[in-house]
Amino acid sequence: MSKIRLLVVDAGDHGRSVVEAAELSGQFAVVGLLDDSLPAGDRVVGVTVLGPVVRMAHHWAGADQGIVAIGNNTVCEKLMQQVAAAGFKWAPVLHTRAIVSPMRCWVQALP
C-alpha cells in the first residue's frame, strides 16, 4: 500500500510534531513543509521547506493531503478555510501514542 503524500503548513514546533506523528503512523510520506520564516531548500527534521505559505496552491500537485500545523488558532482557521475552498483534502494526523477521550473529543466543521 502506498503512503499518502502529505504537505505540512508550518515548520515550527507544532509543524515538527505533526511531521513526527505523520511519519510514526506509517500512513504518510511528508513531501514538504511550507513556512514564511525559512528559505526554500532548508531542511527541518529531514523534510524540505518548499517555500512560503502564500505559495501553497503551487504545491498541491505534489501532495494528496495537507495539514495546517500552526498553533495560532486564528491564523490556522484562516488558512484551513482557504485550502478547503480550493478543494484540498485534509489529513487526519494522530500521534501513535495519543490518547483521546471520547468524552472530550469534538470536531468543528468549517463553514
mmCIF file of C-alpha atoms in Angstrom:
data_model
loop_
_atom_site.group_PDB
_atom_site.id
_atom_site.type_symbol
_atom_site.label_atom_id
_atom_site.label_comp_id
_atom_site.label_asym_id
_atom_site.label_seq_id
_atom_site.Cartn_x
_atom_site.Cartn_y
_atom_site.Cartn_z
ATOM 1 C CA MET A 1 0.000 0.000 0.000
ATOM 2 C CA SER A 2 1.403 3.384 -0.947
ATOM 3 C CA LYS A 3 1.654 6.138 1.612
ATOM 4 C CA ILE A 4 -0.404 9.333 1.469
ATOM 5 C CA ARG A 5 1.756 12.241 0.298
ATOM 6 C CA LEU A 6 1.377 14.917 2.991
ATOM 7 C CA LEU A 7 2.083 18.655 2.784
ATOM 8 C CA VAL A 8 2.576 20.338 6.195
ATOM 9 C CA VAL A 9 1.973 24.068 6.573
ATOM 10 C CA ASP A 10 4.472 25.317 9.203
ATOM 11 C CA ALA A 11 7.973 24.246 10.116
ATOM 12 C CA GLY A 12 7.884 25.485 13.718
ATOM 13 C CA ASP A 13 7.465 23.422 16.855
ATOM 14 C CA HIS A 14 3.922 22.318 16.074
ATOM 15 C CA GLY A 15 4.815 21.512 12.469
ATOM 16 C CA ARG A 16 7.714 19.367 13.645
ATOM 17 C CA SER A 17 5.403 17.477 15.987
ATOM 18 C CA VAL A 18 2.960 16.867 13.136
ATOM 19 C CA VAL A 19 5.770 15.566 10.915
ATOM 20 C CA GLU A 20 6.786 13.150 13.691
ATOM 21 C CA ALA A 21 3.205 11.960 14.216
ATOM 22 C CA ALA A 22 2.626 11.546 10.476
ATOM 23 C CA GLU A 23 5.781 9.505 10.000
ATOM 24 C CA LEU A 24 5.170 7.333 13.087
ATOM 25 C CA SER A 25 1.682 6.486 11.838
ATOM 26 C CA GLY A 26 3.146 4.738 8.801
ATOM 27 C CA GLN A 27 0.311 6.163 6.682
ATOM 28 C CA PHE A 28 2.031 9.300 5.394
ATOM 29 C CA ALA A 29 5.103 10.371 3.466
ATOM 30 C CA VAL A 30 5.736 14.047 4.253
ATOM 31 C CA VAL A 31 6.586 15.659 0.906
ATOM 32 C CA GLY A 32 7.376 19.128 2.180
ATOM 33 C CA LEU A 33 6.861 21.992 4.567
ATOM 34 C CA LEU A 34 5.584 25.499 3.868
ATOM 35 C CA ASP A 35 6.872 28.248 6.145
ATOM 36 C CA ASP A 36 7.220 32.018 5.855
ATOM 37 C CA SER A 37 10.248 32.295 8.129
ATOM 38 C CA LEU A 38 12.588 29.836 6.402
ATOM 39 C CA PRO A 39 14.034 29.904 2.889
ATOM 40 C CA ALA A 40 13.048 27.274 0.359
ATOM 41 C CA GLY A 41 15.514 24.422 0.369
ATOM 42 C CA ASP A 42 16.153 24.438 4.113
ATOM 43 C CA ARG A 43 15.540 21.108 5.814
ATOM 44 C CA VAL A 44 13.679 20.698 9.094
ATOM 45 C CA VAL A 45 13.532 17.282 10.772
ATOM 46 C CA GLY A 46 14.616 15.772 7.464
ATOM 47 C CA VAL A 47 11.872 17.446 5.398
ATOM 48 C CA THR A 48 12.475 20.153 2.788
ATOM 49 C CA VAL A 49 10.939 23.600 3.135
ATOM 50 C CA LEU A 50 9.242 24.225 -0.221
ATOM 51 C CA GLY A 51 8.606 27.927 0.265
ATOM 52 C CA PRO A 52 6.256 30.412 1.919
ATOM 53 C CA VAL A 53 2.646 29.720 2.826
ATOM 54 C CA VAL A 54 1.402 32.131 0.168
ATOM 55 C CA ARG A 55 2.660 29.646 -2.478
ATOM 56 C CA MET A 56 0.511 26.870 -1.015
ATOM 57 C CA ALA A 57 -1.566 26.312 -4.158
ATOM 58 C CA HIS A 58 1.617 25.842 -6.188
ATOM 59 C CA HIS A 59 2.474 22.699 -4.209
ATOM 60 C CA TRP A 60 -0.880 20.872 -4.221
ATOM 61 C CA ALA A 61 0.009 18.753 -7.238
ATOM 62 C CA GLY A 62 2.785 17.039 -5.283
ATOM 63 C CA ALA A 63 0.578 16.075 -2.348
ATOM 64 C CA ASP A 64 -2.531 14.008 -1.694
ATOM 65 C CA GLN A 65 -3.487 15.680 1.578
ATOM 66 C CA GLY A 66 -2.387 18.567 3.745
ATOM 67 C CA ILE A 67 -2.442 19.815 7.288
ATOM 68 C CA VAL A 68 -2.066 23.285 8.789
ATOM 69 C CA ALA A 69 0.159 22.912 11.844
ATOM 70 C CA ILE A 70 0.121 26.478 13.114
ATOM 71 C CA GLY A 71 -0.547 26.990 16.815
ATOM 72 C CA ASN A 72 -2.259 30.375 16.388
ATOM 73 C CA ASN A 73 -5.916 29.349 16.046
ATOM 74 C CA THR A 74 -6.974 32.487 14.154
ATOM 75 C CA VAL A 75 -4.245 32.088 11.541
ATOM 76 C CA CYS A 76 -4.787 28.328 11.370
ATOM 77 C CA GLU A 77 -8.523 28.676 10.744
ATOM 78 C CA LYS A 78 -7.980 31.296 8.035
ATOM 79 C CA LEU A 79 -5.521 29.059 6.186
ATOM 80 C CA MET A 80 -7.728 25.994 6.591
ATOM 81 C CA GLN A 81 -10.653 27.865 5.055
ATOM 82 C CA GLN A 82 -8.506 28.934 2.090
ATOM 83 C CA VAL A 83 -7.335 25.402 1.497
ATOM 84 C CA ALA A 84 -10.816 23.917 1.915
ATOM 85 C CA ALA A 85 -12.189 26.453 -0.581
ATOM 86 C CA ALA A 86 -9.592 25.228 -3.069
ATOM 87 C CA GLY A 87 -10.931 21.683 -2.641
ATOM 88 C CA PHE A 88 -7.850 20.245 -0.993
ATOM 89 C CA LYS A 89 -8.324 17.235 1.311
ATOM 90 C CA TRP A 90 -7.230 17.450 4.957
ATOM 91 C CA ALA A 91 -5.149 14.765 6.615
ATOM 92 C CA PRO A 92 -6.251 13.296 9.953
ATOM 93 C CA VAL A 93 -2.859 13.023 11.658
ATOM 94 C CA LEU A 94 -2.914 11.412 15.092
ATOM 95 C CA HIS A 95 0.218 10.538 17.056
ATOM 96 C CA THR A 96 0.513 6.811 17.720
ATOM 97 C CA ARG A 97 0.848 7.472 21.455
ATOM 98 C CA ALA A 98 -2.055 9.911 21.726
ATOM 99 C CA ILE A 99 -4.981 9.094 23.966
ATOM 100 C CA VAL A 100 -8.186 10.846 23.008
ATOM 101 C CA SER A 101 -11.074 10.603 25.418
ATOM 102 C CA PRO A 102 -14.447 10.122 23.711
ATOM 103 C CA MET A 103 -15.950 12.343 26.427
ATOM 104 C CA ARG A 104 -13.833 15.331 25.400
ATOM 105 C CA CYS A 105 -13.413 14.878 21.670
ATOM 106 C CA TRP A 106 -15.337 17.003 19.168
ATOM 107 C CA VAL A 107 -14.739 18.214 15.652
ATOM 108 C CA GLN A 108 -15.973 21.541 14.379
ATOM 109 C CA ALA A 109 -16.802 21.580 10.700
ATOM 110 C CA LEU A 110 -15.606 24.555 8.725
ATOM 111 C CA PRO A 111 -18.327 26.694 7.154
#
